[in-house]
Structure formats: C-alpha cells, structure tokens
GROMACS .gro file of C-alpha atoms in nm:
model
  412
    1MET     CA    1  13.856  13.035  13.725
    2ALA     CA    2  14.125  13.214  13.504
    3SER     CA    3  13.902  13.309  13.271
    4VAL     CA    4  13.736  13.533  13.479
    5TYR     CA    5  14.138  13.614  13.587
    6VAL     CA    6  14.124  13.693  13.223
    7THR     CA    7  13.819  13.950  13.188
    8LEU     CA    8  13.910  14.115  13.468
    9ALA     CA    9  14.234  14.192  13.352
   10THR     CA   10  14.101  14.288  13.037
   11ILE     CA   11  13.839  14.477  13.193
   12ALA     CA   12  14.130  14.717  13.388
   13MET     CA   13  14.402  14.734  13.124
   14VAL     CA   14  14.072  14.925  12.914
   15PHE     CA   15  13.993  15.124  13.194
   16ILE     CA   16  14.325  15.197  13.416
   17SER     CA   17  14.581  15.156  13.179
   18PRO     CA   18  14.676  15.526  13.077
   19VAL     CA   19  14.766  15.433  12.799
   20VAL     CA   20  14.457  15.282  12.583
   21VAL     CA   21  14.198  15.539  12.690
   22PRO     CA   22  14.432  15.801  12.574
   23ALA     CA   23  14.539  15.669  12.292
   24LEU     CA   24  14.171  15.579  12.163
   25PHE     CA   25  14.098  15.963  12.242
   26PHE     CA   26  14.357  16.097  11.993
   27TRP     CA   27  14.252  15.843  11.757
   28GLY     CA   28  13.904  15.955  11.789
   29VAL     CA   29  13.978  16.311  11.770
   30PHE     CA   30  14.236  16.245  11.523
   31TYR     CA   31  13.938  16.066  11.291
   32ASP     CA   32  13.681  16.400  11.328
   33LEU     CA   33  13.951  16.586  11.211
   34PHE     CA   34  13.978  16.419  10.874
   35SER     CA   35  13.618  16.286  10.859
   36SER     CA   36  13.402  16.522  11.005
   37GLU     CA   37  13.326  16.860  10.842
   38LEU     CA   38  13.243  17.201  11.088
   39PRO     CA   39  13.046  17.442  10.842
   40LEU     CA   40  13.103  17.808  10.814
   41GLY     CA   41  12.834  17.935  11.086
   42ILE     CA   42  12.773  17.640  11.347
   43ASP     CA   43  12.794  17.764  11.727
   44GLN     CA   44  13.108  17.625  11.916
   45PRO     CA   45  13.320  17.434  11.611
   46LEU     CA   46  13.549  17.312  11.864
   47LYS     CA   47  13.389  17.238  12.129
   48LEU     CA   48  13.177  16.989  11.959
   49ARG     CA   49  13.448  16.875  11.788
   50PHE     CA   50  13.545  16.806  12.173
   51TYR     CA   51  13.253  16.617  12.197
   52HIS     CA   52  13.242  16.474  11.860
   53SER     CA   53  13.642  16.286  11.909
   54LEU     CA   54  13.500  16.141  12.290
   55MET     CA   55  13.142  16.005  12.090
   56ILE     CA   56  13.383  15.809  11.816
   57THR     CA   57  13.585  15.732  12.090
   58THR     CA   58  13.339  15.632  12.287
   59MET     CA   59  13.208  15.349  11.966
   60VAL     CA   60  13.533  15.228  11.917
   61LEU     CA   61  13.596  15.164  12.249
   62GLY     CA   62  13.198  14.961  12.295
   63LYS     CA   63  13.321  14.750  11.991
   64ILE     CA   64  13.620  14.684  12.167
   65LEU     CA   65  13.419  14.521  12.481
   66GLN     CA   66  13.212  14.364  12.245
   67LYS     CA   67  13.469  14.165  12.093
   68LEU     CA   68  13.627  14.085  12.463
   69GLY     CA   69  13.263  13.965  12.584
   70ILE     CA   70  13.203  14.228  12.873
   71CYS     CA   71  12.975  14.414  12.761
   72SER     CA   72  12.830  14.550  12.444
   73ASP     CA   73  12.866  14.867  12.240
   74LEU     CA   74  12.511  15.012  12.359
   75SER     CA   75  12.518  14.930  12.685
   76LEU     CA   76  12.869  15.161  12.748
   77MET     CA   77  12.718  15.406  12.483
   78ARG     CA   78  12.390  15.429  12.695
   79ILE     CA   79  12.634  15.505  13.017
   80VAL     CA   80  12.845  15.771  12.827
   81LEU     CA   81  12.525  15.963  12.618
   82ASP     CA   82  12.270  15.951  12.969
   83GLY     CA   83  12.562  16.244  13.114
   84ILE     CA   84  12.537  16.350  13.387
   85PRO     CA   85  12.233  16.339  13.584
   86PRO     CA   86  12.172  16.686  13.805
   87ARG     CA   87  12.071  16.811  14.204
   88ARG     CA   88  11.726  16.736  14.219
   89ASP     CA   89  11.551  17.084  14.171
   90SER     CA   90  11.483  17.222  14.542
   91MET     CA   91  11.168  17.424  14.315
   92LEU     CA   92  11.011  17.078  14.210
   93LEU     CA   93  10.822  16.807  14.304
   94ILE     CA   94  10.989  16.488  14.159
   95LYS     CA   95  10.806  16.152  14.140
   96ASP     CA   96  10.894  15.820  13.924
   97ILE     CA   97  10.686  15.569  13.886
   98LYS     CA   98  10.654  15.266  13.657
   99VAL     CA   99  10.291  15.226  13.349
  100ASP     CA  100  10.330  14.895  13.243
  101GLU     CA  101  10.686  14.843  13.326
  102VAL     CA  102  10.760  15.223  13.113
  103PRO     CA  103  10.968  15.471  13.380
  104LEU     CA  104  10.790  15.797  13.396
  105ARG     CA  105  10.918  16.098  13.607
  106ILE     CA  106  10.691  16.377  13.673
  107TYR     CA  107  10.780  16.732  13.741
  108GLN     CA  108  10.561  16.900  13.937
  109PRO     CA  109  10.636  17.313  14.026
  110LYS     CA  110  10.593  17.293  14.419
  111TRP     CA  111  10.507  17.602  14.461
  112PRO     CA  112  10.064  17.615  14.454
  113PRO     CA  113   9.837  17.700  14.129
  114THR     CA  114   9.683  17.930  14.067
  115GLY     CA  115   9.518  17.735  13.806
  116LYS     CA  116   9.503  17.365  13.666
  117ARG     CA  117   9.805  17.339  13.530
  118ARG     CA  118   9.937  17.329  13.119
  119GLY     CA  119  10.068  16.905  13.130
  120ILE     CA  120  10.351  16.755  12.893
  121LEU     CA  121  10.474  16.394  12.764
  122TYR     CA  122  10.840  16.414  12.656
  123PHE     CA  123  10.951  16.165  12.486
  124HIS     CA  124  11.351  16.183  12.482
  125GLY     CA  125  11.570  16.060  12.123
  126GLY     CA  126  11.844  15.887  12.065
  127ALA     CA  127  11.781  15.672  11.765
  128GLY     CA  128  11.537  15.394  11.973
  129THR     CA  129  11.839  15.261  12.087
  130PHE     CA  130  11.979  15.448  12.358
  131GLY     CA  131  11.909  15.826  12.606
  132SER     CA  132  11.684  15.770  12.910
  133ILE     CA  133  11.525  15.992  13.145
  134ARG     CA  134  11.753  16.081  13.361
  135ALA     CA  135  11.939  16.243  12.978
  136CYS     CA  136  11.653  16.501  12.970
  137GLU     CA  137  11.623  16.560  13.252
  138ARG     CA  138  11.799  16.934  13.264
  139ILE     CA  139  11.524  16.970  12.974
  140CYS     CA  140  11.223  16.845  13.116
  141CYS     CA  141  11.277  17.111  13.449
  142TYR     CA  142  11.379  17.308  13.289
  143MET     CA  143  11.026  17.404  13.069
  144ALA     CA  144  10.846  17.300  13.415
  145LYS     CA  145  10.947  17.506  13.609
  146LYS     CA  146  10.996  17.807  13.279
  147CYS     CA  147  10.625  17.728  13.196
  148ASN     CA  148  10.433  17.609  13.521
  149SER     CA  149  10.380  17.284  13.448
  150VAL     CA  150  10.345  16.935  13.517
  151VAL     CA  151  10.609  16.728  13.294
  152VAL     CA  152  10.597  16.388  13.271
  153SER     CA  153  10.918  16.189  13.131
  154VAL     CA  154  10.881  15.891  12.941
  155GLY     CA  155  11.128  15.613  12.999
  156TYR     CA  156  11.011  15.360  12.628
  157ARG     CA  157  11.164  15.072  12.655
  158LEU     CA  158  11.473  15.070  12.421
  159ALA     CA  159  11.593  14.819  12.124
  160PRO     CA  160  11.648  14.611  12.059
  161GLU     CA  161  11.631  14.424  12.409
  162HIS     CA  162  11.249  14.545  12.369
  163PRO     CA  163  11.185  14.492  12.001
  164TYR     CA  164  11.079  14.765  11.751
  165PRO     CA  165  10.720  14.873  11.760
  166GLY     CA  166  10.783  14.823  12.154
  167GLN     CA  167  10.925  15.205  12.188
  168TYR     CA  168  10.561  15.379  11.983
  169PHE     CA  169  10.299  15.098  12.253
  170ASP     CA  170  10.557  15.196  12.546
  171CYS     CA  171  10.450  15.598  12.457
  172LEU     CA  172  10.080  15.565  12.374
  173ASN     CA  173  10.056  15.344  12.732
  174ALA     CA  174  10.181  15.596  12.888
  175THR     CA  175  10.018  15.917  12.784
  176LEU     CA  176   9.678  15.751  12.828
  177TYR     CA  177   9.792  15.679  13.111
  178PHE     CA  178   9.794  16.093  13.204
  179MET     CA  179   9.567  16.167  13.009
  180ARG     CA  180   9.298  15.918  13.270
  181ASN     CA  181   9.457  16.023  13.568
  182LEU     CA  182   9.494  16.458  13.531
  183GLU     CA  183   9.245  16.509  13.791
  184GLU     CA  184   9.492  16.369  14.010
  185TYR     CA  185   9.828  16.590  13.893
  186HIS     CA  186   9.591  16.920  13.859
  187VAL     CA  187   9.666  16.968  13.495
  188ASP     CA  188   9.383  17.122  13.278
  189PRO     CA  189   9.236  16.889  13.012
  190ALA     CA  190   9.232  17.112  12.719
  191LEU     CA  191   9.597  17.175  12.794
  192ILE     CA  192   9.743  16.897  12.695
  193ILE     CA  193  10.056  16.888  12.499
  194LEU     CA  194  10.318  16.585  12.299
  195SER     CA  195  10.687  16.667  12.259
  196GLY     CA  196  10.993  16.475  12.210
  197ASP     CA  197  11.319  16.537  12.022
  198SER     CA  198  11.485  16.311  11.754
  199CYS     CA  199  11.253  16.010  11.716
  200GLY     CA  200  11.121  16.134  12.046
  201ALA     CA  201  10.940  16.365  11.846
  202ASN     CA  202  10.869  16.099  11.619
  203PHE     CA  203  10.728  15.923  11.819
  204ALA     CA  204  10.498  16.208  11.909
  205THR     CA  205  10.423  16.340  11.637
  206VAL     CA  206  10.264  15.934  11.558
  207ILE     CA  207  10.050  15.972  11.915
  208CYS     CA  208   9.918  16.253  11.790
  209GLN     CA  209   9.796  16.070  11.492
  210ILE     CA  210   9.690  15.747  11.710
  211LEU     CA  211   9.466  15.919  11.931
  212LEU     CA  212   9.230  16.132  11.687
  213ASN     CA  213   9.028  15.755  11.688
  214LYS     CA  214   9.027  15.780  12.089
  215ARG     CA  215   8.678  16.075  12.073
  216ASP     CA  216   8.660  15.951  12.515
  217LEU     CA  217   8.955  16.112  12.521
  218PRO     CA  218   9.075  16.469  12.603
  219LYS     CA  219   9.250  16.685  12.268
  220VAL     CA  220   9.605  16.754  12.223
  221ARG     CA  221   9.589  17.060  12.260
  222ALA     CA  222   9.936  17.066  12.100
  223GLN     CA  223  10.294  16.922  11.924
  224VAL     CA  224  10.610  17.062  11.988
  225LEU     CA  225  10.878  16.870  11.753
  226LEU     CA  226  11.321  16.975  11.822
  227TYR     CA  227  11.439  16.843  11.487
  228PRO     CA  228  11.256  16.576  11.412
  229GLY     CA  229  11.253  16.264  11.192
  230LEU     CA  230  10.989  16.244  11.098
  231GLN     CA  231  11.021  15.977  10.680
  232GLY     CA  232  11.291  15.697  10.555
  233LEU     CA  233  11.199  15.773  10.235
  234ASP     CA  234  11.444  15.949  10.095
  235PHE     CA  235  11.833  16.051  10.180
  236HIS     CA  236  11.884  16.223   9.860
  237LEU     CA  237  11.708  16.539  10.031
  238PRO     CA  238  11.958  16.891  10.032
  239SER     CA  239  11.954  16.873  10.430
  240TYR     CA  240  12.129  16.517  10.330
  241GLN     CA  241  12.345  16.626  10.076
  242GLN     CA  242  12.477  16.917  10.318
  243ASN     CA  243  12.546  16.761  10.643
  244ALA     CA  244  12.652  16.434  10.574
  245SER     CA  245  12.973  16.491  10.768
  246VAL     CA  246  12.814  16.691  11.003
  247PRO     CA  247  12.854  16.580  11.363
  248LEU     CA  248  12.672  16.482  11.632
  249LEU     CA  249  12.446  16.260  11.318
  250PHE     CA  250  12.648  16.176  11.025
  251ARG     CA  251  12.363  16.115  10.731
  252LYS     CA  252  12.499  15.716  10.762
  253SER     CA  253  12.466  15.731  11.092
  254VAL     CA  254  12.097  15.784  11.026
  255VAL     CA  255  12.079  15.455  10.833
  256TYR     CA  256  12.300  15.292  11.086
  257PHE     CA  257  12.108  15.339  11.381
  258CYS     CA  258  11.738  15.246  11.181
  259PHE     CA  259  11.939  14.943  11.094
  260ARG     CA  260  12.022  14.915  11.491
  261TYR     CA  261  11.681  15.002  11.622
  262LEU     CA  262  11.499  14.697  11.385
  263ASN     CA  263  11.762  14.467  11.517
  264LYS     CA  264  11.893  14.357  11.192
  265GLU     CA  265  12.209  14.395  11.033
  266PRO     CA  266  12.336  14.712  10.794
  267SER     CA  267  12.431  14.490  10.498
  268GLY     CA  268  12.229  14.694  10.283
  269LEU     CA  269  12.321  14.970  10.420
  270GLU     CA  270  12.513  15.220  10.104
  271ASP     CA  271  12.168  15.142   9.899
  272VAL     CA  272  11.939  15.246  10.138
  273LEU     CA  273  12.149  15.587  10.133
  274GLN     CA  274  12.070  15.607   9.735
  275ASN     CA  275  11.695  15.500   9.812
  276ARG     CA  276  11.693  15.180   9.626
  277HIS     CA  277  11.461  15.071   9.912
  278VAL     CA  278  11.203  15.254   9.735
  279PRO     CA  279  10.971  15.117   9.512
  280GLU     CA  280  10.885  15.276   9.193
  281SER     CA  281  10.576  15.300   9.237
  282MET     CA  282  10.544  15.424   9.622
  283LYS     CA  283  10.801  15.712   9.556
  284GLN     CA  284  10.540  15.832   9.235
  285LYS     CA  285  10.237  15.818   9.503
  286TYR     CA  286  10.462  16.068   9.815
  287LYS     CA  287  10.680  16.259   9.569
  288LYS     CA  288  10.425  16.493   9.715
  289TRP     CA  289  10.461  16.469   9.985
  290VAL     CA  290  10.838  16.413   9.958
  291SER     CA  291  11.035  16.584   9.769
  292ALA     CA  292  11.374  16.833   9.694
  293ASP     CA  293  11.126  17.007   9.460
  294ILE     CA  294  10.928  17.114   9.783
  295ILE     CA  295  11.208  17.251   9.982
  296PRO     CA  296  11.236  17.637   9.964
  297ASP     CA  297  11.565  17.753   9.741
  298THR     CA  298  11.668  17.909  10.019
  299PHE     CA  299  11.813  17.590  10.157
  300LYS     CA  300  11.904  17.400   9.887
  301MET     CA  301  12.234  17.737   9.829
  302ARG     CA  302  12.502  17.540   9.989
  303ASP     CA  303  12.627  17.260   9.832
  304TYR     CA  304  12.298  17.079   9.664
  305ILE     CA  305  12.298  16.890   9.387
  306PRO     CA  306  12.036  16.696   9.223
  307GLN     CA  307  12.062  16.355   9.187
  308LYS     CA  308  12.002  16.123   8.977
  309PRO     CA  309  11.734  15.879   8.986
  310THR     CA  310  11.824  15.492   9.141
  311SER     CA  311  11.730  15.163   9.085
  312TYR     CA  312  11.452  15.009   9.258
  313LYS     CA  313  11.667  14.643   9.456
  314PRO     CA  314  11.373  14.388   9.617
  315GLU     CA  315  11.574  14.266   9.874
  316VAL     CA  316  11.694  14.551  10.008
  317HIS     CA  317  11.318  14.698  10.062
  318GLU     CA  318  11.242  14.367  10.167
  319ALA     CA  319  11.551  14.392  10.447
  320ILE     CA  320  11.411  14.709  10.583
  321LYS     CA  321  11.045  14.768  10.479
  322GLU     CA  322  10.981  14.895  10.808
  323ILE     CA  323  11.130  15.248  10.781
  324LEU     CA  324  10.861  15.279  10.516
  325ALA     CA  325  10.545  15.212  10.719
  326ILE     CA  326  10.297  15.564  10.885
  327THR     CA  327  10.460  15.386  11.226
  328PHE     CA  328  10.828  15.519  11.081
  329SER     CA  329  10.761  15.774  10.883
  330PRO     CA  330  10.445  15.987  10.974
  331LEU     CA  331  10.507  16.232  10.728
  332LEU     CA  332  10.382  15.993  10.450
  333ALA     CA  333  10.049  15.949  10.669
  334GLU     CA  334   9.727  16.079  10.452
  335ASP     CA  335   9.571  16.436  10.401
  336SER     CA  336   9.267  16.219  10.594
  337ILE     CA  337   9.462  16.246  10.920
  338ILE     CA  338   9.722  16.569  10.855
  339ARG     CA  339   9.443  16.813  10.872
  340GLN     CA  340   9.278  16.690  11.247
  341LEU     CA  341   9.615  16.802  11.449
  342PRO     CA  342   9.681  16.997  11.648
  343GLU     CA  343   9.942  17.302  11.613
  344CYS     CA  344  10.168  17.296  11.568
  345TYR     CA  345  10.602  17.410  11.719
  346ILE     CA  346  10.826  17.282  11.491
  347LEU     CA  347  11.246  17.327  11.562
  348THR     CA  348  11.430  17.301  11.274
  349CYS     CA  349  11.897  17.349  11.252
  350GLU     CA  350  12.075  17.480  10.984
  351PHE     CA  351  12.305  17.202  11.074
  352ASP     CA  352  12.122  16.863  11.079
  353VAL     CA  353  12.097  16.602  10.794
  354LEU     CA  354  11.698  16.580  10.934
  355ARG     CA  355  11.619  16.983  10.920
  356ASP     CA  356  11.380  16.865  10.559
  357ASP     CA  357  11.175  16.633  10.746
  358GLY     CA  358  11.099  16.968  10.932
  359LEU     CA  359  11.036  17.187  10.669
  360LEU     CA  360  10.879  16.907  10.499
  361TYR     CA  361  10.600  16.782  10.754
  362LYS     CA  362  10.568  17.241  10.819
  363LYS     CA  363  10.488  17.243  10.449
  364ARG     CA  364  10.155  16.962  10.523
  365LEU     CA  365  10.051  17.062  10.820
  366GLU     CA  366   9.985  17.456  10.671
  367ASP     CA  367   9.883  17.225  10.406
  368ASN     CA  368   9.560  17.098  10.550
  369GLY     CA  369   9.495  17.443  10.736
  370VAL     CA  370   9.732  17.334  11.077
  371GLN     CA  371   9.859  17.595  11.308
  372VAL     CA  372  10.264  17.622  11.258
  373THR     CA  373  10.511  17.755  11.470
  374TRP     CA  374  10.881  17.730  11.294
  375CYS     CA  375  11.123  17.848  11.504
  376HIS     CA  376  11.520  17.759  11.251
  377SER     CA  377  11.786  17.780  11.438
  378GLU     CA  378  12.032  17.896  11.199
  379SER     CA  379  12.389  17.745  11.367
  380GLY     CA  380  12.225  17.457  11.549
  381PHE     CA  381  12.274  17.085  11.463
  382HIS     CA  382  12.157  16.776  11.555
  383GLY     CA  383  12.145  16.689  11.925
  384ILE     CA  384  12.247  17.048  12.024
  385LEU     CA  385  11.997  17.031  12.334
  386SER     CA  386  12.194  16.714  12.494
  387PHE     CA  387  12.430  16.938  12.637
  388PHE     CA  388  12.160  17.143  12.764
  389GLY     CA  389  12.159  17.348  13.131
  390TYR     CA  390  12.562  17.230  13.164
  391GLY     CA  391  12.673  17.577  13.211
  392ILE     CA  392  12.979  17.610  13.022
  393PHE     CA  393  12.978  17.280  12.885
  394SER     CA  394  12.658  17.339  12.712
  395PHE     CA  395  12.577  17.561  12.354
  396LEU     CA  396  12.460  17.900  12.331
  397THR     CA  397  12.225  17.838  12.048
  398GLY     CA  398  12.077  17.478  12.222
  399LYS     CA  399  11.989  17.814  12.558
  400LYS     CA  400  11.809  17.977  12.308
  401ILE     CA  401  11.615  17.684  12.115
  402MET     CA  402  11.501  17.631  12.469
  403ASP     CA  403  11.341  17.925  12.519
  404SER     CA  404  11.185  17.964  12.199
  405THR     CA  405  10.989  17.640  12.299
  406VAL     CA  406  10.954  17.775  12.567
  407ASN     CA  407  10.762  18.131  12.454
  408PHE     CA  408  10.624  17.884  12.230
  409ILE     CA  409  10.414  17.643  12.487
  410ASN     CA  410  10.326  17.976  12.772
  411SER     CA  411  10.193  18.164  12.438
  412LEU     CA  412   9.851  17.882  12.490
   0.00000   0.00000   0.00000
C-alpha cells in the first residue's frame, strides 16, 4: 500500500507541481539554445525552437517517469506527438476498421462521385516507434477533400512492442486488403497511390517493391514520398553534415531511433555514425548509388566537408546489420526492381538530415527510366507536416508542401 501512495505522490509532483514541469521546459529551452542550429532561411525559426524545446522536455520527462517505473519514455512521447485530435470533418465519411489486428481509418468524401475515385494509402512517420492515425488525421482529411479521393490511413503496430519487421507486414496486409476491396469504396483500380512521410515513406517504397511480384493485383499508379528515409549505409552524406543539429531530427537521433526501433541498446551509436557498421565490400558495391559524389554540387555549398574513410568494425555491423537490408534500405534495391516501379513524387526539405536520401532515390529512379516529380522545399525541415492544419500554430511551408502534393495527385 505504501508503494501505491509513493507512486501517486510522484505523479502528482510531476503533473501538478507548478515548479517541476516549468523547470524542465526552461531547461529544454536552454538545452535547445546550445545544442541546436537554426540556419538562415529555415521557416519560422522561433516557432520551431519553441516546439523543439517542448519535444526535449517531453523526452526528459519520459526518462524520469521511466526511471520511477510509472511509464516508458516512448509512451509519453506517443501521447504528446499524437497532437490534438481535430473535430470530425462534416464533408467526409470517416470509418474505423481493423484488418489482421491493424487499425485503418478510411476517409471518403460525402458528395456523390462523378466516377470512380483515386485510392490513397497513407503510412505515417515516427521512426516505427511513435506516430499514429490520429497524428496524421489533418493530412489525410486534406488529401481526401482536395483530391476527391478515398484515403486509407494505416495504424501499423509500433516497435518495440511489435518487433521489426512487423510494421512492413502490417502495411502490406492493409494494402492487400484495400486492393482486394476497391469496389466497396468505389475506387478506380488504375489509380492507387502509396504514400507516407519519413519512415512511412520508407514503408511505401518497400511495399511498392514487394507488390511488383503480385501479378493478381492492380498495379500501383504512383508513389508519394514525403521527406523519406531510404538508407542506413552512409551517415556522412552532405545533408547529414549540414543539418546534424537542425530540429526536429538531429543526425544522432536518426541512428538512436534505429536502435530503438530494433529494440537494441545504442551502445555502438557513435561507430554507426562513422559508418563503421558497413563492410568495405558493401561500400564498394553500393557507392555507385549511395555517395556524396552523386549529390549535385548546389547541395554541397553549405558547410560540407568530405569525410575520410573509416575502418570497418564487424561487431558494430553485427549489432545493427538490419539497417543494411533492402527492407530497411530500399534505395539499395537492384536496377531490375527499380526500373519496374511506378511514377514517383518526392518531397525533400533543405534543412533535413534525410534530404540526400530523397535526392539519391530521385536519381536512381530517373536513371532507370521512372518518371519523377520532385518538390524541394528551400525553407522546410524534417517533420514539418506534423504541425499541418493547426492554424497559426502551423508552418507556412507545410501548407505549400501539402498543396504541391495535392496538385501532383490531382494530375494523375
């Protein structure tokens, strides 16, 4: 009984105290000021600094609660990053279903269709460990209305509770369900689009590659990839250097969340950042596809310094070899796969560590004859769409990105 009172007292101290939470927030602001960089040209830097400070506060508070045995740090992060749920849109019919234990939320315009609609599957971001249907609801509602489309938001189960590579299977099963039930949703089988942001864009890319072997299903019409993460081979690319400390995704955080996603201790994090997890034979094999030399010079003008080669450590490779698999790094797929892929829309942000993943994938697709529509946001940063649809709390660039995405989908 005494332990119950201690737990209740701790919860009260953390959540009710007028001192603890504000103190943590001010510490988060202080930490952000000295650890992050907001380059000239980034969209609304003061607003971004405020949000990043809140994120830091949440992570620190989560660690405290985990130490106290109250909840995991990821649990608190998930609650905060889910955001505020919007009011149900009166112009949309919204239905929640489950397919093989995977939650799906389906958005359909209420107005009568003039013909069969596009079908858009959307996989949210969040490093495979957080994010949800609720977090991307505003994005999905916007696409459903502006594109007059049926949008299926996939709530794949999160790691580490649902281990890797379960997220890919969840996304694949959701896609197969939708493709086999297009008539029910009045969707044109020639207009199916796979989309996602961040790691969700990675899932969309992998599912597109897998579906090439499914001859009994409709062909995917297009991929829509919003600031995708597509490889775990090279963390020395120009964008990783230039944006190493730019919110909301630091260079070190990318590798840290890879470890969390795989449910492994990040003991070799620094070695992975130095590319010591990659065998020399693999570096040589893939340098034609993943290399700073391929990145256009215009993207190297801002604080880029070519890095010296680093030595391979087999024990580091063994610890995190999963990030070199094709499922984790679809950028490494063979040309025979890439050339069969559908038309692609790629969104990259200048102030994003993952920018060069998108640039490299763009080149691979174009080299293999796949049509690419590329949108580059000169003022955008990773995760900017997390704030889309919040009015004055959103970023102007986020609206421009969504309008560009909608225009591409409507052009199909």
